[in-house]
Coordinates of C-alpha atoms in Angstrom, one line a residue:
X1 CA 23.9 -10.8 -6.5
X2 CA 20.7 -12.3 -5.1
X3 CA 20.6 -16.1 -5.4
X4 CA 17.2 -17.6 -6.9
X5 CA 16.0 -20.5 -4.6
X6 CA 13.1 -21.5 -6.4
X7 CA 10.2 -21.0 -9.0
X8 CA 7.2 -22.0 -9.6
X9 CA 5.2 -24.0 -12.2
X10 CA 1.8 -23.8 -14.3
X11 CA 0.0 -26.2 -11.8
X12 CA 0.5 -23.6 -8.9
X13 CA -0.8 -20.4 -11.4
X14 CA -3.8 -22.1 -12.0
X15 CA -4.4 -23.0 -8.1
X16 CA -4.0 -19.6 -7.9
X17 CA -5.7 -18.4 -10.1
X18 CA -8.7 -20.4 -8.7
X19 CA -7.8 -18.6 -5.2
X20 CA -7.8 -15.2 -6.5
X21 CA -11.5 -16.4 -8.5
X22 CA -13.1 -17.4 -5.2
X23 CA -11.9 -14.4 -3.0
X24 CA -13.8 -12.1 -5.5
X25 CA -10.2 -9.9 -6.4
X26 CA -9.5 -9.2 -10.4
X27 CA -6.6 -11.3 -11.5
X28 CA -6.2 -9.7 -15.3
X29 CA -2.5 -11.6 -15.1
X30 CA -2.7 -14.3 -12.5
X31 CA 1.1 -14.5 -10.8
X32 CA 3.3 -16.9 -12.9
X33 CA 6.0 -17.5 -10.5
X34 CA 7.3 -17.2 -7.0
X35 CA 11.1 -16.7 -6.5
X36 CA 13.1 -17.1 -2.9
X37 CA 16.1 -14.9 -2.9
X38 CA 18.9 -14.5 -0.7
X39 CA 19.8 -11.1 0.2
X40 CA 23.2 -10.6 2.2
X41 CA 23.3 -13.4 4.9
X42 CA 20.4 -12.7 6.9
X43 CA 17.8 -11.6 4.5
X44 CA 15.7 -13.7 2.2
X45 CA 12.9 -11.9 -0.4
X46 CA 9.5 -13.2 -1.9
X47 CA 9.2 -12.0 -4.7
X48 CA 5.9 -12.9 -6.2
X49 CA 5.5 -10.6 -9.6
X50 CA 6.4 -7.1 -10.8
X51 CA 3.2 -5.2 -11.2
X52 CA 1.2 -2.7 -8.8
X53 CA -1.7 -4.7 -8.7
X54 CA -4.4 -6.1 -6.1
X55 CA -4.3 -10.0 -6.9
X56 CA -0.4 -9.7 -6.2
X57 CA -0.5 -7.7 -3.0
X58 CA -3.1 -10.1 -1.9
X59 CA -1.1 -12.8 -2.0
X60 CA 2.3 -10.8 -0.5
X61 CA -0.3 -10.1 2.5
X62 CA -1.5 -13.6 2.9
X63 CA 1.7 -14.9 3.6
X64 CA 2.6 -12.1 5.4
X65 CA 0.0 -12.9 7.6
X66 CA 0.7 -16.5 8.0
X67 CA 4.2 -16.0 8.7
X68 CA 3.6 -13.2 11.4
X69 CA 1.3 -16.0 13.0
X70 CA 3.4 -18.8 12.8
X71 CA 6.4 -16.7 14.9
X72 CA 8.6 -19.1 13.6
X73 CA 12.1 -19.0 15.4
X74 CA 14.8 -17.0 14.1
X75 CA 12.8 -14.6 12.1
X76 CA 13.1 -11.5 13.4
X77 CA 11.1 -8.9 10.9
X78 CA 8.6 -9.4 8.0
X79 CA 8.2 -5.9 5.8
X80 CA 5.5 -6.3 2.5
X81 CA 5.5 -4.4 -0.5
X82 CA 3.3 -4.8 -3.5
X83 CA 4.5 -7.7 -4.4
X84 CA 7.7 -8.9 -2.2
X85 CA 8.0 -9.6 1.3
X86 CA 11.0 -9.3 2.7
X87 CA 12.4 -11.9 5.5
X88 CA 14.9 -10.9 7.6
X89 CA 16.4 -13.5 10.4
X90 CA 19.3 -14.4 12.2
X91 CA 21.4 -16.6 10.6
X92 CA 22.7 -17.8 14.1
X93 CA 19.6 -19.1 14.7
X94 CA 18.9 -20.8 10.8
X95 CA 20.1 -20.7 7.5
X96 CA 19.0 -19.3 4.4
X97 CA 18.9 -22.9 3.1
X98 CA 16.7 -24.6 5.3
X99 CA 14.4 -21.2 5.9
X100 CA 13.9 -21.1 1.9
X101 CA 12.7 -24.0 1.8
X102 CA 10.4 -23.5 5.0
X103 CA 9.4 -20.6 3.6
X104 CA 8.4 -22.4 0.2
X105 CA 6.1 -24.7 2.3
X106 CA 4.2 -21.7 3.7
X107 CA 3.8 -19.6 0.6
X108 CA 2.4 -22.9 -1.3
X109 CA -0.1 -23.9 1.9
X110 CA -1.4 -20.2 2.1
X111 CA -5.0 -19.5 1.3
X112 CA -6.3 -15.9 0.8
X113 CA -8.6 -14.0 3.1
X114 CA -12.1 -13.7 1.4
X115 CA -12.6 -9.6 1.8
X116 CA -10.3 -7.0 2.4
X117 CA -9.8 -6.2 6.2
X118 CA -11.6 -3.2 6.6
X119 CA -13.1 -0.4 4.7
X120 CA -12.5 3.3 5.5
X121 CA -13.5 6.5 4.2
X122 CA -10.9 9.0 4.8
X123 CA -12.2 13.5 4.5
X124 CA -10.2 15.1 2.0
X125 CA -10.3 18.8 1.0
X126 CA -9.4 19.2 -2.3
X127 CA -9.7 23.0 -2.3
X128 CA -7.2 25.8 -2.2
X129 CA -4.2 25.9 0.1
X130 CA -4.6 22.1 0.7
X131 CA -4.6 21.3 -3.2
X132 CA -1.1 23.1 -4.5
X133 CA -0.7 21.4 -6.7
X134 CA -4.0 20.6 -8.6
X135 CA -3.3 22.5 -11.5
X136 CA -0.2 21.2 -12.5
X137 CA -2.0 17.6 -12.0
X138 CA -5.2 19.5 -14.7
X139 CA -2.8 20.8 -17.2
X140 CA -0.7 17.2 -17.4
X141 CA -4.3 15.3 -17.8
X142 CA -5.7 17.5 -19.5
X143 CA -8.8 17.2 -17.2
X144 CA -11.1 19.8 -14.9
X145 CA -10.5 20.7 -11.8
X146 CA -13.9 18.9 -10.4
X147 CA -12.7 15.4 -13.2
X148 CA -9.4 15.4 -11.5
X149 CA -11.2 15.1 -7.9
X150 CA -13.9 12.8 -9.2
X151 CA -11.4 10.0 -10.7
X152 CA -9.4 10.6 -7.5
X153 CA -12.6 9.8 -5.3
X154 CA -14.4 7.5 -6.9
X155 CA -11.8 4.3 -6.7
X156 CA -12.1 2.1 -3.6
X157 CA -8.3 1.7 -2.9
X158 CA -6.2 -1.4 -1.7
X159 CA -3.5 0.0 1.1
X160 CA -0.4 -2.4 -0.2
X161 CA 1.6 -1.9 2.8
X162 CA 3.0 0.8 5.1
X163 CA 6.0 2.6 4.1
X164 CA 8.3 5.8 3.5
X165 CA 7.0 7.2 6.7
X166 CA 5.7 6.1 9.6
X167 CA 1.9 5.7 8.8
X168 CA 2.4 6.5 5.2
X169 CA 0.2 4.0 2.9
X170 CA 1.0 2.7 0.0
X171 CA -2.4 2.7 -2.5
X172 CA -2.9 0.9 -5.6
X173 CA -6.1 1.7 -8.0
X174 CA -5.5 4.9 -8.8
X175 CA -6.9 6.4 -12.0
X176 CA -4.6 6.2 -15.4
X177 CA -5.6 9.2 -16.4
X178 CA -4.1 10.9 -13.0
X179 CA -0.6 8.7 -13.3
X180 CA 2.1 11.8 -13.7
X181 CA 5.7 12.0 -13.0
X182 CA 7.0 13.3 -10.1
X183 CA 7.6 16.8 -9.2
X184 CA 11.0 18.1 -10.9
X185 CA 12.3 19.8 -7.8
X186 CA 10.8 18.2 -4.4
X187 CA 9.5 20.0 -1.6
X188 CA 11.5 19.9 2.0
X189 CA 8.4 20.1 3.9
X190 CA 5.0 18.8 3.1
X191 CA 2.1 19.7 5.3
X192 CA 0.9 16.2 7.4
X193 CA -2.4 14.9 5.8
X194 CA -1.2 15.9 2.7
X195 CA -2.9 13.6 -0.4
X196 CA -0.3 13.4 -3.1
X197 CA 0.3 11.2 -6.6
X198 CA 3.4 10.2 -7.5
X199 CA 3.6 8.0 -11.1
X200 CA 0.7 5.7 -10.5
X201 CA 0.4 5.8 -7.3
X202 CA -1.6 8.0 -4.7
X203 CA -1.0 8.3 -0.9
X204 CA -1.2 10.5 2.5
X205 CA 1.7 11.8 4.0
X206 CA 1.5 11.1 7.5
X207 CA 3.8 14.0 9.0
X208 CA 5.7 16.8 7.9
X209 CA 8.2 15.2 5.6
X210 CA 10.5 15.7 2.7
X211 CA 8.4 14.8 -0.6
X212 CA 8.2 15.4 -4.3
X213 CA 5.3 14.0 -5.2
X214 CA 1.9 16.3 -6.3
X215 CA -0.2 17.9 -3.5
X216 CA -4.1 17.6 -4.4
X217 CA -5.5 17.6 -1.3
X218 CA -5.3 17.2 2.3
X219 CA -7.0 15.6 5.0
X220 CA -7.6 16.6 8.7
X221 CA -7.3 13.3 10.3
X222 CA -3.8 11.8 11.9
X223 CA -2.5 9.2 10.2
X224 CA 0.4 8.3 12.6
X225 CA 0.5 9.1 16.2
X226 CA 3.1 7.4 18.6
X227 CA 0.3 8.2 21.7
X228 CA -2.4 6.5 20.0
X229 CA -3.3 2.9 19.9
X230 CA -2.8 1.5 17.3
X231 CA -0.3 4.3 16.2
X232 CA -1.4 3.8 12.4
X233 CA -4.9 4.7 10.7
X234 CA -4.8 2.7 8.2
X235 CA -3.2 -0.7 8.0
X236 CA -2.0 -3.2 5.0
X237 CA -4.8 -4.9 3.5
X238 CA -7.7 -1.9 4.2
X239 CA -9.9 -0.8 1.1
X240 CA -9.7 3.0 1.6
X241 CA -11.8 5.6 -0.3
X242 CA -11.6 9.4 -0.6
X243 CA -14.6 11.8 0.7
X244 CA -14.6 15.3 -0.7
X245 CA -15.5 18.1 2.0
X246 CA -15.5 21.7 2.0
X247 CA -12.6 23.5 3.6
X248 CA -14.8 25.0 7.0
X249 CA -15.4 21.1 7.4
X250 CA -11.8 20.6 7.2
X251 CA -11.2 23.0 10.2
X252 CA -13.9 21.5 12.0
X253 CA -12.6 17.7 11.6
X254 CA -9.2 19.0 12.4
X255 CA -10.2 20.3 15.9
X256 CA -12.3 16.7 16.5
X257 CA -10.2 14.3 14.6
X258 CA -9.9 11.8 17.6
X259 CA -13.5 11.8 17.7
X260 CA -13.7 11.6 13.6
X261 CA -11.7 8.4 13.4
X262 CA -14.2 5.1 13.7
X263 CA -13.1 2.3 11.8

């Protein structure tokens, strides 16, 4: 059982509130409290709310980012979520104690960035064999065909963090009227560039992978690749929309997709 290090107090929602105000992101439910857990003997967890949301995330990336630039000795990975980060050190190097309270220091001193880091438009074909599964997403919302793809293209989305996969990202925003189950049966193989929703959540699969969430598109570009540097498209913290294009324009991107990729 995790043991709670900490929480916080009114004084600190309202200072962050104020943050969340003056970087311009939503805050419908401002965070009411951080807790520090321990988890096994060299892992500690932020856990700064419960909800899929871009005020949250924000703040899980600011301290992300403060801690990855601190390099503070000991800590050995950082890995964010929507709204946890995850701490993993060696505990012959500190304790859990002592980090915690390190830790609590940082996540209290951490300001927010103003903007997101970078906006990207990413191609998607939403026709055909790329979008197997566009129907079943219609008959579930009860929607069209060309409302399904306009809710799915018209939200600027938050990239949360990096996960699953290699290059897989993590997107928050999407459409209530699009939030479905998962597939009943999941597929062993789904196609790389593959743009899926899962519950209320949308993403890309990066490579051919195992997956069971709903196929509505695809998009020619590489999301992930080990040759390239950086290796990942997108990164934690990008605003990422969707751009609708025909499926002779998804062949032609596919053959050029080096060349298509200019953040």
């Amino acid at each position: 059982m995790p043991r709670t290090l900490r929480a916080s107090g009114t004084a600190r929602t309202v200072a962050l509130a104020r943050e969340l105000q003056a970087a311009g992101i939503e805050s419908r439910q401002v965070v009411h409290a951080l807790t520090i857990s321990e988890l096994g003997d060299s892992t500690i967890v932020l856990c700064f709310g419960n909800r899929i949301e871009a005020d949250v995330n924000a703040r899980v990336l600011a301290v992300f980012g403060q801690l990855a630039a601190a390099a503070l000795p000991g800590i050995v990975d950082l890995v964010p979520a929507y709204s946890t980060l995850t701490v993993f050190f060696d505990p012959d190097v500190r304790d859990a104690r002592s980090l915690g309270a390190v830790l609590r220091r940082i996540v209290e001193e951490t300001r927010l960035p103003p903007a997101p880091l970078r906006r990207i438009e990413l191609p998607v074909c939403y026709e055909g064999e790329y979008a197997v599964d566009l129907e079943a997403v219609c008959e579930h919302s009860g929607l069209r065909r060309e409302e399904v793809v306009q809710r799915h293209r018209q939200v600027d989305y938050r990239v949360c963090f990096i996960g699953f996969a290699p290059g897989f990202p993590y997107l928050s925003g999407l459409d209530a009227a699009l939030h479905m189950p998962r597939r009943a049966t999941a597929r062993l193989a789904v196609p790389a560039g593959s743009v899926a929703i899962g519950g209320a959540q949308t993403g890309v699969y990066p490579g051919v992978t195992p997956g069971g969430w709903h196929i509505i598109g695809r998009t020619p570009l590489e999301l992930f690749d080990p040759a390239r540097e950086p290796m990942c498209l997108l990164r934690a913290g990008d605003s990422l929309r969707f751009v609708p294009i025909a499926a002779a324009d998804f062949v032609r991107l596919r053959k050029s997709k080096s060349a298509a990729y200019n953040p």
